[in-house]
């Protein structure tokens, strides 16, 4: 880089400096250094979330048209700009909100309790074979495979074969064999008693979760999650696919996920006082786009009609093939079978976790996210659909929306005196509102008559305020909720009518996904997001996808089930479906009165 | 003339049955179909557009109103002389290749029809060649293109380039719309107008045809 092309970006309050190429956007420069800036729209100047404060000297740079429309005059006067719009041509000082970084790298703990191990794909067997002699001239490999209980045992890893002769002779033809199905994947001395470990991974568009399991005792040692580091390239699946088409886009996305997994695995393995070499099995689930991006396969076909993924099949890789050899040098990387471009293995894992197939009567599994995925199990089989709810439930496209983190309004209710009250996450000063708070607000406003069933807000904007601060809800925010909830509900209704049942005949609704776990079920019913069934029949399924991936580590029969499910489940395409459009419009209004 | 106000009102309320009945009565009373269209239905949809703009109406109300207007139009259409004199101009509209979203495009089509345009709706996921063909056939003053995905909006550019290649671009104005579209994007692909919503789409269409004539 020539000196003349180089500019200095100073971060406040830390004072750290970044050398950058002149002419790049601030967003590119900051995210390139791993500084988490929320950019829900992928840096297109549409969401207004990548707000940063620029030092005085540079604040005189004219704001762009987009900045003027997304920031208030006061904000612009104070030096706020959108990082995606601000092109750095001179040295600049930037104030970056301190919790952006701290919270984006924080690992949160999840919990899971599982039954005893049944039949893991990976297991160990002790070995003791006769020494070679003139009478017994079998090859080392033949001697090894003859000495284990598995039929057609084999070695595929060349490095292991190279190690074989010295291993046998140094260990006096005894030891421990690690098997993955019928493949010998490692040889260890008899004295090495360390347990076989497995890692389950759920790659969500927003969050990545990782679980570390002891496969010999069938217990979860630890679990962690981090925000998906690909988020800087766009918040939803479509904007990531879009970014993947740009030069180096696919590589950047792949590297981001691989680095995120490396970080998670380093933390989880070192905190558990184990070695990464003990991990022999890694089970990965995720939506179909995330799996494409992990494998470095172009996901372009997923975005366009007729929505064809390169693969949704079960696959097993060596760690180096998917660039995970640093994190899991000895493991096999198992990718669970998915269903279609928009119903991925995360949903299949969820079905396995809640044992939907054996659920009595009619049951619905709904994963509420940017893409709402819906599975309906009825007597006539299983149906799946995916519907684009948009990012409203995750705080996107909402004027004061944010993801569920410190300071977000998470619950809103009417107190005993009829006053609207709310709580915030960690009881902090309000910084915005997250999906669960937004849904509660809509329900409360309907109850109070401030919001008509048509969606017309009589106090625009409505201000939620208490001692923790104030947040405004605008008419436009309500419209976003209407679109999002109607997309999910219309998807549910299409599947119900496809199966020939009515919502009253639903025995259970399981809510999966982070948002599904936090949402107040009565509010979801009140606004018409979910059908009006008794709320005790609506259950949170927690982190069903990640837990389903754990089950696949402990029980290889679950993998057979995953493959069988993908053939059994009929996918109903909602795009271009006339009935979906009709439901979508009909359910856009809110139910007139709460029945329960 | 009282029926004409009532027809407008029926459209605003989204009462398809009433709109249909009143239109039949007006025809019986020998009110010219052109008058029913321009003094009854069009002003009704105009109010609907205003209410949409003021956030009083949202997608469902607009569609219900449009349904009422269409019910009346179905009766009027055979009676209206098909010559251009009855229409402000012809609009060809569609959702581009690879994209199956049709609600926004339908609202825009109905609002345009309600504003007195002749609208030819090619539907969804329309291949570029089909759009060019329809332009050759119908010689519209305006081409409306919708895309709801960042991955399909680039197909708008392909259409404009194809029109330029065929020497058709100068004969019409292109308006683009849909959630991911921005003013900047519209300019960058050589579109003549950007419609963030259906009512603005109608305004732009009106402004553009004045520029043409």
GROMACS .gro file of C-alpha atoms in nm, chain B residues 74-160:
model
   87
  670UNK     CA    1  -6.589  -0.636  -1.522
  671UNK     CA    2  -6.932  -0.498  -1.609
  672UNK     CA    3  -6.794  -0.184  -1.769
  673UNK     CA    4  -6.514  -0.331  -1.977
  674UNK     CA    5  -6.725  -0.478  -2.259
  675UNK     CA    6  -6.913  -0.149  -2.287
  676UNK     CA    7  -6.608   0.075  -2.290
  677UNK     CA    8  -6.476   0.155  -2.633
  678UNK     CA    9  -6.134  -0.014  -2.643
  679UNK     CA   10  -5.974   0.278  -2.821
  680UNK     CA   11  -5.699   0.466  -2.646
  681UNK     CA   12  -5.924   0.764  -2.578
  682UNK     CA   13  -6.064   0.595  -2.269
  683UNK     CA   14  -5.727   0.541  -2.111
  684UNK     CA   15  -5.452   0.770  -2.003
  685UNK     CA   16  -5.198   0.527  -2.141
  686UNK     CA   17  -5.107   0.160  -2.154
  687UNK     CA   18  -4.890   0.004  -1.883
  688UNK     CA   19  -4.725  -0.336  -1.912
  689UNK     CA   20  -4.637  -0.471  -1.570
  690UNK     CA   21  -4.473  -0.786  -1.433
  691UNK     CA   22  -4.250  -0.944  -1.169
  692UNK     CA   23  -3.913  -1.027  -1.325
  693UNK     CA   24  -3.753  -1.362  -1.400
  694UNK     CA   25  -3.676  -1.587  -1.101
  695UNK     CA   26  -3.912  -1.399  -0.871
  696UNK     CA   27  -4.255  -1.530  -0.771
  697UNK     CA   28  -4.375  -1.240  -0.556
  698UNK     CA   29  -4.699  -1.094  -0.684
  699UNK     CA   30  -4.885  -0.908  -0.410
  700UNK     CA   31  -4.700  -0.575  -0.446
  701UNK     CA   32  -4.714  -0.596  -0.825
  702UNK     CA   33  -5.089  -0.671  -0.810
  703UNK     CA   34  -5.154  -0.370  -0.588
  704UNK     CA   35  -4.956  -0.148  -0.825
  705UNK     CA   36  -5.149  -0.290  -1.123
  706UNK     CA   37  -5.485  -0.230  -0.960
  707UNK     CA   38  -5.394   0.121  -0.844
  708UNK     CA   39  -5.282   0.206  -1.197
  709UNK     CA   40  -5.603   0.066  -1.339
  710UNK     CA   41  -5.794   0.263  -1.080
  711UNK     CA   42  -5.608   0.575  -1.190
  712UNK     CA   43  -5.733   0.528  -1.547
  713UNK     CA   44  -5.447   0.337  -1.709
  714UNK     CA   45  -5.493   0.033  -1.932
  715UNK     CA   46  -5.291  -0.231  -1.751
  716UNK     CA   47  -5.151  -0.548  -1.908
  717UNK     CA   48  -5.026  -0.773  -1.632
  718UNK     CA   49  -4.780  -1.036  -1.755
  719UNK     CA   50  -4.771  -1.211  -1.417
  720UNK     CA   51  -4.475  -1.337  -1.216
  721UNK     CA   52  -4.131  -1.481  -1.301
  722UNK     CA   53  -4.159  -1.341  -1.653
  723UNK     CA   54  -3.855  -1.414  -1.874
  724UNK     CA   55  -3.685  -1.112  -2.033
  725UNK     CA   56  -3.779  -1.222  -2.389
  726UNK     CA   57  -4.147  -1.234  -2.292
  727UNK     CA   58  -4.130  -0.878  -2.161
  728UNK     CA   59  -3.970  -0.757  -2.484
  729UNK     CA   60  -4.235  -0.942  -2.686
  730UNK     CA   61  -4.518  -0.784  -2.484
  731UNK     CA   62  -4.366  -0.440  -2.534
  732UNK     CA   63  -4.350  -0.493  -2.911
  733UNK     CA   64  -4.710  -0.614  -2.916
  734UNK     CA   65  -4.878  -0.362  -2.685
  735UNK     CA   66  -4.656  -0.056  -2.736
  736UNK     CA   67  -4.705   0.063  -2.376
  737UNK     CA   68  -4.609   0.412  -2.261
  738UNK     CA   69  -4.491   0.264  -1.934
  739UNK     CA   70  -4.326  -0.062  -1.830
  740UNK     CA   71  -4.354  -0.147  -1.460
  741UNK     CA   72  -4.106  -0.401  -1.319
  742UNK     CA   73  -4.121  -0.556  -0.975
  743UNK     CA   74  -3.856  -0.758  -0.787
  744UNK     CA   75  -3.859  -0.858  -0.421
  745UNK     CA   76  -3.519  -1.024  -0.403
  746UNK     CA   77  -3.173  -0.875  -0.422
  747UNK     CA   78  -3.087  -1.175  -0.637
  748UNK     CA   79  -3.359  -1.106  -0.894
  749UNK     CA   80  -3.347  -0.727  -0.911
  750UNK     CA   81  -3.051  -0.746  -1.147
  751UNK     CA   82  -3.288  -0.900  -1.403
  752UNK     CA   83  -3.445  -0.553  -1.433
  753UNK     CA   84  -3.120  -0.434  -1.580
  754UNK     CA   85  -3.123  -0.720  -1.832
  755UNK     CA   86  -3.472  -0.617  -1.946
  756UNK     CA   87  -3.374  -0.253  -1.993
   0.00000   0.00000   0.00000
